[in-house]
Coordinates of N, CA and C and ligand atoms in Angstrom, one line a residue:
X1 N 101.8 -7.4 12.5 CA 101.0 -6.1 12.3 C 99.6 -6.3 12.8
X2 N 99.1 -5.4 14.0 CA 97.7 -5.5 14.1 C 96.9 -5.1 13.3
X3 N 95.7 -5.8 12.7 CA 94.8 -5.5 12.3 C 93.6 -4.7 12.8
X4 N 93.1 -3.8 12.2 CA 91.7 -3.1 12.5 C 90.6 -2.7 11.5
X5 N 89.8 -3.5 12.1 CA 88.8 -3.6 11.6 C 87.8 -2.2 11.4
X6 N 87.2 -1.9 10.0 CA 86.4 -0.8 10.2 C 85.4 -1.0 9.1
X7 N 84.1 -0.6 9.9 CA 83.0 -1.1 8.9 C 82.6 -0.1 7.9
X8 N 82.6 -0.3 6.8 CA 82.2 1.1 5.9 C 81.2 1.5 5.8
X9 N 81.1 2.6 5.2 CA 79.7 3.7 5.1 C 79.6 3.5 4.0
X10 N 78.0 3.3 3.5 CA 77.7 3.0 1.9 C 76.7 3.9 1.0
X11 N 76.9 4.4 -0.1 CA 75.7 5.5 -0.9 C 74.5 4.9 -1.2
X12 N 73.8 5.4 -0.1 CA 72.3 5.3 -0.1 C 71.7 5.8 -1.1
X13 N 72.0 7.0 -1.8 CA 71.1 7.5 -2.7 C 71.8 7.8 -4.0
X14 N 71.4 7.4 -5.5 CA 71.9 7.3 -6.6 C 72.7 8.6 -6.4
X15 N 73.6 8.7 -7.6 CA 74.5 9.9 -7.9 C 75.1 10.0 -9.1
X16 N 75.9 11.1 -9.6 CA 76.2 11.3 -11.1 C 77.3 10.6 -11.5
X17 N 78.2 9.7 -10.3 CA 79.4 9.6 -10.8 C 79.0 7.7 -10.7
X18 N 78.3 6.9 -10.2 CA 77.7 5.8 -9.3 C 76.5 5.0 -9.9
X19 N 75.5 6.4 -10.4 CA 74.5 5.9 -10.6 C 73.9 5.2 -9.4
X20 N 72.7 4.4 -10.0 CA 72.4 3.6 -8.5 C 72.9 2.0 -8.0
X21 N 74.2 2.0 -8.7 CA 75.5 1.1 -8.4 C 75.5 0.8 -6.9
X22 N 74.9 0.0 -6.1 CA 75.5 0.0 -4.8 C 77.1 -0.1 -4.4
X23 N 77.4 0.8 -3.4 CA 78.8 1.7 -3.6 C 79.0 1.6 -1.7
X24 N 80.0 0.3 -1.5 CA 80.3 1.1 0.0 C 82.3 1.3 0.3
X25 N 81.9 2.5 1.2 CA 83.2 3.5 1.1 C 83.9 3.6 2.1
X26 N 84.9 4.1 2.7 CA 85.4 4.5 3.8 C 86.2 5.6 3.7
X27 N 86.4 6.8 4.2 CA 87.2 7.9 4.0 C 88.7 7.6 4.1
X28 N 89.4 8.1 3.5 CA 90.5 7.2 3.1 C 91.6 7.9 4.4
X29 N 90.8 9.0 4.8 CA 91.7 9.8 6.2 C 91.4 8.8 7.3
X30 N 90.7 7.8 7.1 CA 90.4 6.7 8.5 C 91.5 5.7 8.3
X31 N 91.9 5.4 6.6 CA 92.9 4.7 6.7 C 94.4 5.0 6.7
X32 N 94.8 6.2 6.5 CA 95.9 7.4 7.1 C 95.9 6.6 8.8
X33 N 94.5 7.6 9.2 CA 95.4 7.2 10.7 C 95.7 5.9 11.2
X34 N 94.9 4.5 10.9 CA 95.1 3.4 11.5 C 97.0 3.1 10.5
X35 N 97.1 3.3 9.5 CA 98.3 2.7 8.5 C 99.1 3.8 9.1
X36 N 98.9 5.1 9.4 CA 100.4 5.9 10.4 C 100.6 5.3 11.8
X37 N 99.6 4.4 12.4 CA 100.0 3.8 13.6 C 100.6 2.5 13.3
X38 N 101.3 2.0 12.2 CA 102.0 1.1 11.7 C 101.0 -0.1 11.9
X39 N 99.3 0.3 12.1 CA 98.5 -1.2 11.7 C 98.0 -1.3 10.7
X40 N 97.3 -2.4 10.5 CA 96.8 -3.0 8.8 C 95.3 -2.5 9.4
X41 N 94.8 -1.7 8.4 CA 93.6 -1.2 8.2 C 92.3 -2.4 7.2
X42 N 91.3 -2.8 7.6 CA 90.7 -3.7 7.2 C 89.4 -3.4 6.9
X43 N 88.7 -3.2 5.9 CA 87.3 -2.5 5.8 C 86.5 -3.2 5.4
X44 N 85.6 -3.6 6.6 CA 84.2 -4.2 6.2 C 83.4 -4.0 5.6
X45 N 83.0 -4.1 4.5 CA 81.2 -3.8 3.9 C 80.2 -4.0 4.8
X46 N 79.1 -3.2 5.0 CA 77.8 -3.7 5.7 C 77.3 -5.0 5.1
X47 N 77.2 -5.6 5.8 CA 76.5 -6.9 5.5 C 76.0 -7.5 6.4
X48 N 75.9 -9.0 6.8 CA 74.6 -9.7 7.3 C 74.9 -9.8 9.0
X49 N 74.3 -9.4 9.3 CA 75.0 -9.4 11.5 C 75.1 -10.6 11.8
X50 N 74.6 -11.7 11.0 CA 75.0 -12.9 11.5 C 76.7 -13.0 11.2
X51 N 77.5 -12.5 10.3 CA 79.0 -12.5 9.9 C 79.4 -11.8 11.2
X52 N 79.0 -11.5 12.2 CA 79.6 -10.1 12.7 C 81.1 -10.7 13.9
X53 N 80.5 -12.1 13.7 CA 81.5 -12.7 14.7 C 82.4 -13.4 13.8
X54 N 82.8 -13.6 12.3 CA 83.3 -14.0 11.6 C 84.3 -12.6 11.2
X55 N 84.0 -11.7 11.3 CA 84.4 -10.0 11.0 C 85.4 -10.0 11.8
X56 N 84.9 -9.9 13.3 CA 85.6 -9.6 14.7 C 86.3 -10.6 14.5
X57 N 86.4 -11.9 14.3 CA 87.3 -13.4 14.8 C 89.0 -12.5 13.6
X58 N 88.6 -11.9 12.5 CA 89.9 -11.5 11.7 C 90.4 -10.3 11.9
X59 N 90.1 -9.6 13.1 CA 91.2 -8.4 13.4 C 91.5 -8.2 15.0
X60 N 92.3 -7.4 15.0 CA 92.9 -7.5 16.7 C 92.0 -5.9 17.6
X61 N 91.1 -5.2 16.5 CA 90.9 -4.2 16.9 C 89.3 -3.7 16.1
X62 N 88.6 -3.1 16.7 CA 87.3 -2.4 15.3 C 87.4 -0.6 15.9
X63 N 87.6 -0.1 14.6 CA 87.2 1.3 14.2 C 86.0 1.2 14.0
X64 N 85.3 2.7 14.5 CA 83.7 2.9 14.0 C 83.9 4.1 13.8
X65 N 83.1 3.9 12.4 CA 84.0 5.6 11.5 C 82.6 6.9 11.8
X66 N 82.9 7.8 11.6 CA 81.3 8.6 11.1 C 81.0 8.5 10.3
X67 N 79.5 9.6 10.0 CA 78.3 9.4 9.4 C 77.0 9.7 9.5
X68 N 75.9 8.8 8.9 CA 74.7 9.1 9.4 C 74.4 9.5 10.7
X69 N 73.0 9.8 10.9 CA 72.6 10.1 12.3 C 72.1 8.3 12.7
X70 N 72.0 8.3 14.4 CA 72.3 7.2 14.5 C 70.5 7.0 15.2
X71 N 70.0 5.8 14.5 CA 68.2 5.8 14.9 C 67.9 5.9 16.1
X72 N 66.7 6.6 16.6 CA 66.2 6.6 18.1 C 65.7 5.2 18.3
X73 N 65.5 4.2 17.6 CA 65.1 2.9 17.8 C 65.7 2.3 18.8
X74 N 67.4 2.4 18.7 CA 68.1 2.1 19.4 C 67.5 2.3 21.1
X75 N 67.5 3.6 21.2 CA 67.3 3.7 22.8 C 65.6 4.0 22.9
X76 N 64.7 3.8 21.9 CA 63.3 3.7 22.8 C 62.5 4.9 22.3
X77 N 63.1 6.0 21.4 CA 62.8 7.1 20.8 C 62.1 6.8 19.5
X78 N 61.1 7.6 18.7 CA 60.5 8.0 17.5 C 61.4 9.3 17.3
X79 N 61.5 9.2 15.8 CA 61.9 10.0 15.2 C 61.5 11.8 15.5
X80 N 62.7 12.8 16.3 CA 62.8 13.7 16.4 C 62.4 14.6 15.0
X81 N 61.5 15.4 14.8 CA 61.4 16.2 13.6 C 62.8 16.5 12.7
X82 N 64.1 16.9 13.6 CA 64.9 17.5 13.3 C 66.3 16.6 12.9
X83 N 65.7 15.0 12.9 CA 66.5 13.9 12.8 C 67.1 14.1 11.5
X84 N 68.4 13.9 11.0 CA 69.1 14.1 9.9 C 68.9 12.0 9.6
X85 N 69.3 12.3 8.1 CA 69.0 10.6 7.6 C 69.9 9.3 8.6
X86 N 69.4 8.5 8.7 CA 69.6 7.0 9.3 C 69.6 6.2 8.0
X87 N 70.1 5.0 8.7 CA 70.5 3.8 8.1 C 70.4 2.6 8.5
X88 N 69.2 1.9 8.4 CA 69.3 1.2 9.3 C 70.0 -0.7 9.1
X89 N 70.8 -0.5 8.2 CA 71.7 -1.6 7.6 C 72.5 -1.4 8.4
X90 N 73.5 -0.2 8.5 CA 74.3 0.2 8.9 C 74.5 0.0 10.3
X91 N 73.1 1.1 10.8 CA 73.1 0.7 12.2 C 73.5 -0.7 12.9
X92 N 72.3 -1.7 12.2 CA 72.5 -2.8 12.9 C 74.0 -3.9 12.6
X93 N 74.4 -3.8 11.7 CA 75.8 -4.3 11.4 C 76.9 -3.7 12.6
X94 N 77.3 -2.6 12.8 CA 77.7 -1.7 13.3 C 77.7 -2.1 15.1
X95 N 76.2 -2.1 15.4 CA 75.4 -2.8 17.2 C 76.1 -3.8 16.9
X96 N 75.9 -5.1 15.9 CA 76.1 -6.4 16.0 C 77.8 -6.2 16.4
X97 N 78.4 -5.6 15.8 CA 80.4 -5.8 15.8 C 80.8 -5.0 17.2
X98 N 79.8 -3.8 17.6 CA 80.2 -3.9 18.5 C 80.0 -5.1 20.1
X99 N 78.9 -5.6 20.0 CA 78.6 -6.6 20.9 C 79.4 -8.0 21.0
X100 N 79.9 -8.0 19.8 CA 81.1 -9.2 18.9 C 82.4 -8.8 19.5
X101 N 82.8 -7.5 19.3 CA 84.0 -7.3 20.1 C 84.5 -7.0 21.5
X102 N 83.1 -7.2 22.1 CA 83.4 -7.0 23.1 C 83.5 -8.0 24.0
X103 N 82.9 -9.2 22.9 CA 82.3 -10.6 24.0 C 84.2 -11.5 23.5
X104 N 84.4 -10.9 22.8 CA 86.0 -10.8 22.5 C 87.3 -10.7 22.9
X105 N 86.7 -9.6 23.7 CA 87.4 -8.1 24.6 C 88.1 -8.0 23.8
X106 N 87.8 -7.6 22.4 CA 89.4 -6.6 21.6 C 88.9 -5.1 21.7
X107 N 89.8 -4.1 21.3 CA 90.1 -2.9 22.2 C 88.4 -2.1 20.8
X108 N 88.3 -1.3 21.0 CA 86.9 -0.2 20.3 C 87.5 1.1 20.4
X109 N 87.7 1.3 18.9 CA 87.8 3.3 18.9 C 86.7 3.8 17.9
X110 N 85.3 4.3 18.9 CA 84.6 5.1 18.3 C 85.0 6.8 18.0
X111 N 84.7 7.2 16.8 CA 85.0 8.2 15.9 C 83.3 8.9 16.0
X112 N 83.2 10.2 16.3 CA 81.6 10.8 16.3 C 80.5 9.9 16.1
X113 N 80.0 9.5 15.2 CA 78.7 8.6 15.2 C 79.2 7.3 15.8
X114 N 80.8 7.1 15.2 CA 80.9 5.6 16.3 C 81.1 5.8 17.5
X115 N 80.8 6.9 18.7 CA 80.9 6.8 19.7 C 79.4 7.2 20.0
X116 N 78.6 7.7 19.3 CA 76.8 7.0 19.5 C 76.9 6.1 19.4
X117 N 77.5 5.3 18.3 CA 77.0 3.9 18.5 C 77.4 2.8 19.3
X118 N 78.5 3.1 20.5 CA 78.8 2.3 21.0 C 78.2 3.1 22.2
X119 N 78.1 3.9 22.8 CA 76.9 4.6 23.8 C 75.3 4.0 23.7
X120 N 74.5 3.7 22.8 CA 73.7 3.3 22.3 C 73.3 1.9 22.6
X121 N 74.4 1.1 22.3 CA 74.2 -0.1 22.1 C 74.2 -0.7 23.7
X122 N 75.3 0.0 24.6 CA 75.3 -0.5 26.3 C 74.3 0.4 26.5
X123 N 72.9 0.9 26.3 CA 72.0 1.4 26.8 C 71.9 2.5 27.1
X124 N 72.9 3.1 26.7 CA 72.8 5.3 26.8 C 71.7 5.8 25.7
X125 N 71.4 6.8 25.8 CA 70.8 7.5 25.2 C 71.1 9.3 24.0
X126 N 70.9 9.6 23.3 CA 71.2 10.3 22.6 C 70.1 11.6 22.5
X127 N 70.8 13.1 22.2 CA 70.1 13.7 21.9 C 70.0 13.6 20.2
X128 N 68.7 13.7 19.4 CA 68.4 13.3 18.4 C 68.8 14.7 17.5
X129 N 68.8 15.7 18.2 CA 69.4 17.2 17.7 C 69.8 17.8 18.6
X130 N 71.3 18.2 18.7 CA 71.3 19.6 20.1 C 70.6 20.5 20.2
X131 N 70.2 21.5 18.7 CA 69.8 22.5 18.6 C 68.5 22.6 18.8
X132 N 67.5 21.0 19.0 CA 66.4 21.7 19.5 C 65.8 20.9 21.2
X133 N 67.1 20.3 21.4 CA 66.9 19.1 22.7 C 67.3 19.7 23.7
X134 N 68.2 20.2 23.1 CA 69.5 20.2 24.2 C 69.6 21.8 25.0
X135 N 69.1 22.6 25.9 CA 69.2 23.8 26.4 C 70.3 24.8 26.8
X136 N 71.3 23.5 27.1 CA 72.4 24.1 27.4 C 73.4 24.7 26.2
X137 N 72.8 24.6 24.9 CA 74.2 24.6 24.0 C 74.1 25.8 23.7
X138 N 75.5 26.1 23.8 CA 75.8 27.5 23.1 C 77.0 27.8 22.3
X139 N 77.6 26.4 22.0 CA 79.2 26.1 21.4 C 78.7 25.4 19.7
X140 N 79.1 25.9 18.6 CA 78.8 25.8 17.2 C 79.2 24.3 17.1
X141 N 78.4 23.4 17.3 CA 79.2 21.8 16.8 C 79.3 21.0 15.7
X142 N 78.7 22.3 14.7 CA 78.6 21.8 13.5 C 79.3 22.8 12.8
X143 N 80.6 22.6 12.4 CA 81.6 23.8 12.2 C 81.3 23.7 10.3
X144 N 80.9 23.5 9.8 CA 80.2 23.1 8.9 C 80.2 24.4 7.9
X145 N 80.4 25.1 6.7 CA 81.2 25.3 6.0 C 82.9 25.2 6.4
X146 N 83.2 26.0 7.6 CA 84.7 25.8 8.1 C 85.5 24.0 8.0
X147 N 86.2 24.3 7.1 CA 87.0 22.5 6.9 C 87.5 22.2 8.1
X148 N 87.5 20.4 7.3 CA 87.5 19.8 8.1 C 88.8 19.3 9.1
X149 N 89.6 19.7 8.5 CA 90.8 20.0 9.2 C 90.9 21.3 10.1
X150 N 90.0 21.8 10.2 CA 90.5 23.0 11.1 C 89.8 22.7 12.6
X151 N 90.8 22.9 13.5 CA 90.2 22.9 14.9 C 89.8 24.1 15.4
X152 N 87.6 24.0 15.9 CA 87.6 25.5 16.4 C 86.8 25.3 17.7
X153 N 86.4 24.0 18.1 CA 86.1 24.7 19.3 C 86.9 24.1 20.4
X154 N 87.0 23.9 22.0 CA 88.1 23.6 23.0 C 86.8 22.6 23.8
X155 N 87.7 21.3 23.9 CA 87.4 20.5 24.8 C 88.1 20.3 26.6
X156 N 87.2 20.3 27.3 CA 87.9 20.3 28.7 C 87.7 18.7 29.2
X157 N 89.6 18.5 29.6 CA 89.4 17.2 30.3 C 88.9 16.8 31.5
X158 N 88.1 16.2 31.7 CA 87.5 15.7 33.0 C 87.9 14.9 34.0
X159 N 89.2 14.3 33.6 CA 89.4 13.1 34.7 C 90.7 12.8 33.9
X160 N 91.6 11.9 34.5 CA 93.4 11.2 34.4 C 92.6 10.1 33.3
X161 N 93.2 10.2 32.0 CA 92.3 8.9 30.9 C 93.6 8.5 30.2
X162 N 93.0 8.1 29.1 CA 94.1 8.0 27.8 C 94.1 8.8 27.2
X163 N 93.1 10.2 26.9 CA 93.4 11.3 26.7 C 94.6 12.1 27.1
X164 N 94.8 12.1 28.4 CA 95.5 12.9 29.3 C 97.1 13.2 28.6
X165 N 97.7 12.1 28.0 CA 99.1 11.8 27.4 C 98.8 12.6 26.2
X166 N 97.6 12.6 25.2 CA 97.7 13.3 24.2 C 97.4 15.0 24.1
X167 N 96.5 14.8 25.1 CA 95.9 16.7 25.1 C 96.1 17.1 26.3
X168 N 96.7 19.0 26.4 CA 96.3 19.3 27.4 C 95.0 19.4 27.8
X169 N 94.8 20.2 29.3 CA 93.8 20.1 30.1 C 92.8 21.0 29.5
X170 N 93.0 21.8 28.2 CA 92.0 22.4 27.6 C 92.8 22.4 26.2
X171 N 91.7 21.9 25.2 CA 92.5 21.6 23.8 C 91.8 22.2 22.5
X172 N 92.0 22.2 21.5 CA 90.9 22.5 20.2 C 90.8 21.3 19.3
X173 N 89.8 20.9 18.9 CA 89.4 19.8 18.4 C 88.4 20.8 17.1
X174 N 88.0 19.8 15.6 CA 87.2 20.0 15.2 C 85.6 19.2 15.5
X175 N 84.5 19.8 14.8 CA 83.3 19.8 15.2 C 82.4 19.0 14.0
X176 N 81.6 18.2 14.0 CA 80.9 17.5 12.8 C 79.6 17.0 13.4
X177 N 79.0 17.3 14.6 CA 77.8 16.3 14.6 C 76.7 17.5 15.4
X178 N 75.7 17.0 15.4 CA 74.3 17.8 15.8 C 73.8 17.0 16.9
X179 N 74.4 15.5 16.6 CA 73.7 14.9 18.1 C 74.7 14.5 18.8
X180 N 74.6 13.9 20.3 CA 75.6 14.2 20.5 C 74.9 13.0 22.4
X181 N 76.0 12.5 23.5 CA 75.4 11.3 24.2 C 74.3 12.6 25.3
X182 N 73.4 11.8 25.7 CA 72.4 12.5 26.3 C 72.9 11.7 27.6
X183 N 72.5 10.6 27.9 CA 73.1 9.7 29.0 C 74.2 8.3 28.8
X184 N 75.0 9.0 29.6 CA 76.0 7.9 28.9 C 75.6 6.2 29.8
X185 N 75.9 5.5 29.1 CA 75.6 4.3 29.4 C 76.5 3.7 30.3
X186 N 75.6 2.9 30.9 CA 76.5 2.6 32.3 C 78.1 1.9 32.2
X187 N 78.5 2.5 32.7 CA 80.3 1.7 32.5 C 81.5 2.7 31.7
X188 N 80.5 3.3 31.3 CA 81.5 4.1 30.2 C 82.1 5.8 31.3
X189 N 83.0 5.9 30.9 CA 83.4 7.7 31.9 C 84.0 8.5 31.2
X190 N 83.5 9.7 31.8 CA 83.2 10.9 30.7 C 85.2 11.6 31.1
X191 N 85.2 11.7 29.7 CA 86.4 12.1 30.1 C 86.7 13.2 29.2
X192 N 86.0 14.0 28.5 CA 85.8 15.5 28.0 C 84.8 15.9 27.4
X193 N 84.7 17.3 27.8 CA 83.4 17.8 27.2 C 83.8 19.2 26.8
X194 N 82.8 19.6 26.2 CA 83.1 21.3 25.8 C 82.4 22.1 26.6
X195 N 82.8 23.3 26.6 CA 82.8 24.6 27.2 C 80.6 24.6 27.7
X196 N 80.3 24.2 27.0 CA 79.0 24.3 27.0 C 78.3 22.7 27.6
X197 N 79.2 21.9 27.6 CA 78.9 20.3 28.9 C 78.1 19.5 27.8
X198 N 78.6 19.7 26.6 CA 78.3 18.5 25.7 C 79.4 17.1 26.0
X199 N 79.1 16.0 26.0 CA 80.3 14.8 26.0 C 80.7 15.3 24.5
X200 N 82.1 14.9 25.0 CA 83.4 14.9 24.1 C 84.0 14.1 23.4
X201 N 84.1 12.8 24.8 CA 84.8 11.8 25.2 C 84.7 10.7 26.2
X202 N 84.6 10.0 25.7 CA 84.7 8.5 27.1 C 85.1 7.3 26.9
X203 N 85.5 6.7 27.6 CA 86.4 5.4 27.6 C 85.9 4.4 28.4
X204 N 86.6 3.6 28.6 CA 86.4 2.4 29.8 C 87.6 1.5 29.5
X205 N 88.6 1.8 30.3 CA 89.6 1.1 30.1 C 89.4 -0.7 30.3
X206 N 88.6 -0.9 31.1 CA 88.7 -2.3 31.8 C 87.9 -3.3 30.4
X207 N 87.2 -2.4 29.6 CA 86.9 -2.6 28.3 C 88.0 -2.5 27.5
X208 N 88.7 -1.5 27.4 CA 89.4 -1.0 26.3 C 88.5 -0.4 25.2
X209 N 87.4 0.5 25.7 CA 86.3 0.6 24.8 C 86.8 2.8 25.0
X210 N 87.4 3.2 23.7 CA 87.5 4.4 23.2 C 86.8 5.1 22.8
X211 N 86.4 6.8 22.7 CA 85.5 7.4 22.1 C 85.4 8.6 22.1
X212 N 85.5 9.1 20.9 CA 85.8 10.6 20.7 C 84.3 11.3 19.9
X213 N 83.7 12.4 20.2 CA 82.6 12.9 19.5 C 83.4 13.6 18.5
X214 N 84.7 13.8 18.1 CA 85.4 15.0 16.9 C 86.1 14.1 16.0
X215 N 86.8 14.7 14.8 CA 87.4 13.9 13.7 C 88.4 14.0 14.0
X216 N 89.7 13.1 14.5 CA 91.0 13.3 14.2 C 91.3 12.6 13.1
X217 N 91.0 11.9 12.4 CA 91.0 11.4 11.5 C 90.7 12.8 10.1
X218 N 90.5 13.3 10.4 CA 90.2 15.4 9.0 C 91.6 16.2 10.1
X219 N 91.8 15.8 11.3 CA 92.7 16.8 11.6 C 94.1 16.4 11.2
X220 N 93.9 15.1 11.4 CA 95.5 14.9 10.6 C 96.0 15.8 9.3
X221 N 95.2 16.0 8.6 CA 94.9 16.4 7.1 C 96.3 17.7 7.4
X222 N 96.2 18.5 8.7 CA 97.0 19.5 8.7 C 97.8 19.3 9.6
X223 N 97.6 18.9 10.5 CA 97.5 18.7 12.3 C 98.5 17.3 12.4
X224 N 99.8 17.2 12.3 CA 100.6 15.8 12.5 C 100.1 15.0 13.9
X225 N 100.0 16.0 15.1 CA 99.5 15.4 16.1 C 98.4 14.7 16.3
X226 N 97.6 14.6 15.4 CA 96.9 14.1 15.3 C 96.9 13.1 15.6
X227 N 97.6 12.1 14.9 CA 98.0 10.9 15.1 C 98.2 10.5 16.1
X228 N 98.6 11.3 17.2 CA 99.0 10.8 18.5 C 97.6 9.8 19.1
X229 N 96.4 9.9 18.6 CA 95.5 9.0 19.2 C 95.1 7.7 18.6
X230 N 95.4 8.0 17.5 CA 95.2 6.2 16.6 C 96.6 5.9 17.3
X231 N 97.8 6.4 17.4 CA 99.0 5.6 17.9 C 98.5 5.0 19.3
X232 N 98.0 5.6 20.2 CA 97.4 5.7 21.3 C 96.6 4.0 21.7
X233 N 95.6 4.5 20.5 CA 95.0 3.2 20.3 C 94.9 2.1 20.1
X234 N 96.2 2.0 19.1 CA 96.7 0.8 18.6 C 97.7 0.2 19.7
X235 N 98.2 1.3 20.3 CA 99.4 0.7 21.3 C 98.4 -0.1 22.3
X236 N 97.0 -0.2 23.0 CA 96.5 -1.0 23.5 C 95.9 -2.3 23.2
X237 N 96.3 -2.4 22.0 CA 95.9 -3.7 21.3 C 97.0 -4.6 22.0
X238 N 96.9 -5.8 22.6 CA 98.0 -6.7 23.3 C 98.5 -7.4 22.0
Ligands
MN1 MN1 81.6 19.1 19.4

């Protein structure tokens, strides 16, 4: 059984049910999709980036879930007015495993913030908000009362990928993030975007390095097809 590694998201800020218990979590729809692709789902706690090659050495694969907004530190930026909260534990555990897996070469499926953060890390850059960066937007990417299993806006494919088997050449996907890749980092290819030329998606096969800006991980929730891309993904694990 392949294993896949995925690093959790943790409660930063006390709460009623927690208190200020440090608490880290992973959405349990992240472990749906890796355990319907018949792999063993593995969940890291943030911890020390020096473990990050001790992490990577115990799975065949790393998931990078969503979440926070991902810090402009990364690419050379101060804090956008319009920046939603960071993490910067997170972040750097997160940089560290991906740089770990790739000096590895095991296969990378970024999930919305985990496809900032693997954009980020090979040197791309991010818009820090669409709504006040970005000129061209005019497609809602924050579908936000509308759940999270509903698909509302349409992605167009750009090129023959690993997409290509799962979606047609125009598809509906759900929506969860405000930021979104500004310049994609060298190596990586854009392989969908929406109606309005936000990235969607990119890959790099010769990496095996995946990435989706939407949840299929909330679409499963309705959407059986869903699945067709964690299967996708796992099936390139050697
Ligand atoms: Mn979107």
């Amino acid at each position: 059984m392949k294993k896949i590694g995925i690093p959790s998201n943790n409660l930063v800020h006390a709460n009623a049910h927690f208190g200020t218990n440090y608490v880290d979590y992973i959405q349990k729809n992240y472990i749906d999709g890796i355990s319907g692709a018949n792999a063993l789902p593995i969940v890291f706690p943030i911890g020390d980036i020096k473990l990050a090659k001790a992490y990577i050495d115990s799975v065949d694969a790393l998931l990078l879930a969503g979440g926070q907004d991902v810090s402009p530190v990364y690419f050379g930026e101060d804090p956008h007015i319009n920046l939603h909260e960071t993490d910067a534990r997170r972040d750097a555990f997160e940089v560290a495993l991906v740089i770990e897996a790739l000096k590895q070469e095991k296969p990378i499926l970024g999930i919305c913030r985990g496809l900032q953060i693997i954009n980020v890390t090979l040197g791309g850059t991010l818009y820090q908000d669409l709504g006040s960066q970005y000129d061209g937007l005019s497609v809602k990417h924050n579908q936000y009362p509308t759940k999270w299993h509903v698909p509302t806006h349409h992605i167009v494919l750009q090129r023959q990928s690993w997409l290509s088997d799962i979606f047609d050449e125009k598809s509906l996907v759900n929506s969860f993030h405000h930021q979104a890749v500004k310049r994609l980092a060298d190596g990586l290819k854009l392989d969908a975007m929406s109606s309005d030329n936000v990235v969607e998606a990119f890959s790099d096969e010769s990496r095996r390095i995946y990435a989706v800006q939407w949840h299929p991980e909330m679409l499963l929730m309705d959407n059986p097809d869903a699945q067709l891309l964690f299967d996708s993904f796992v099936a390139k694990i050697e």
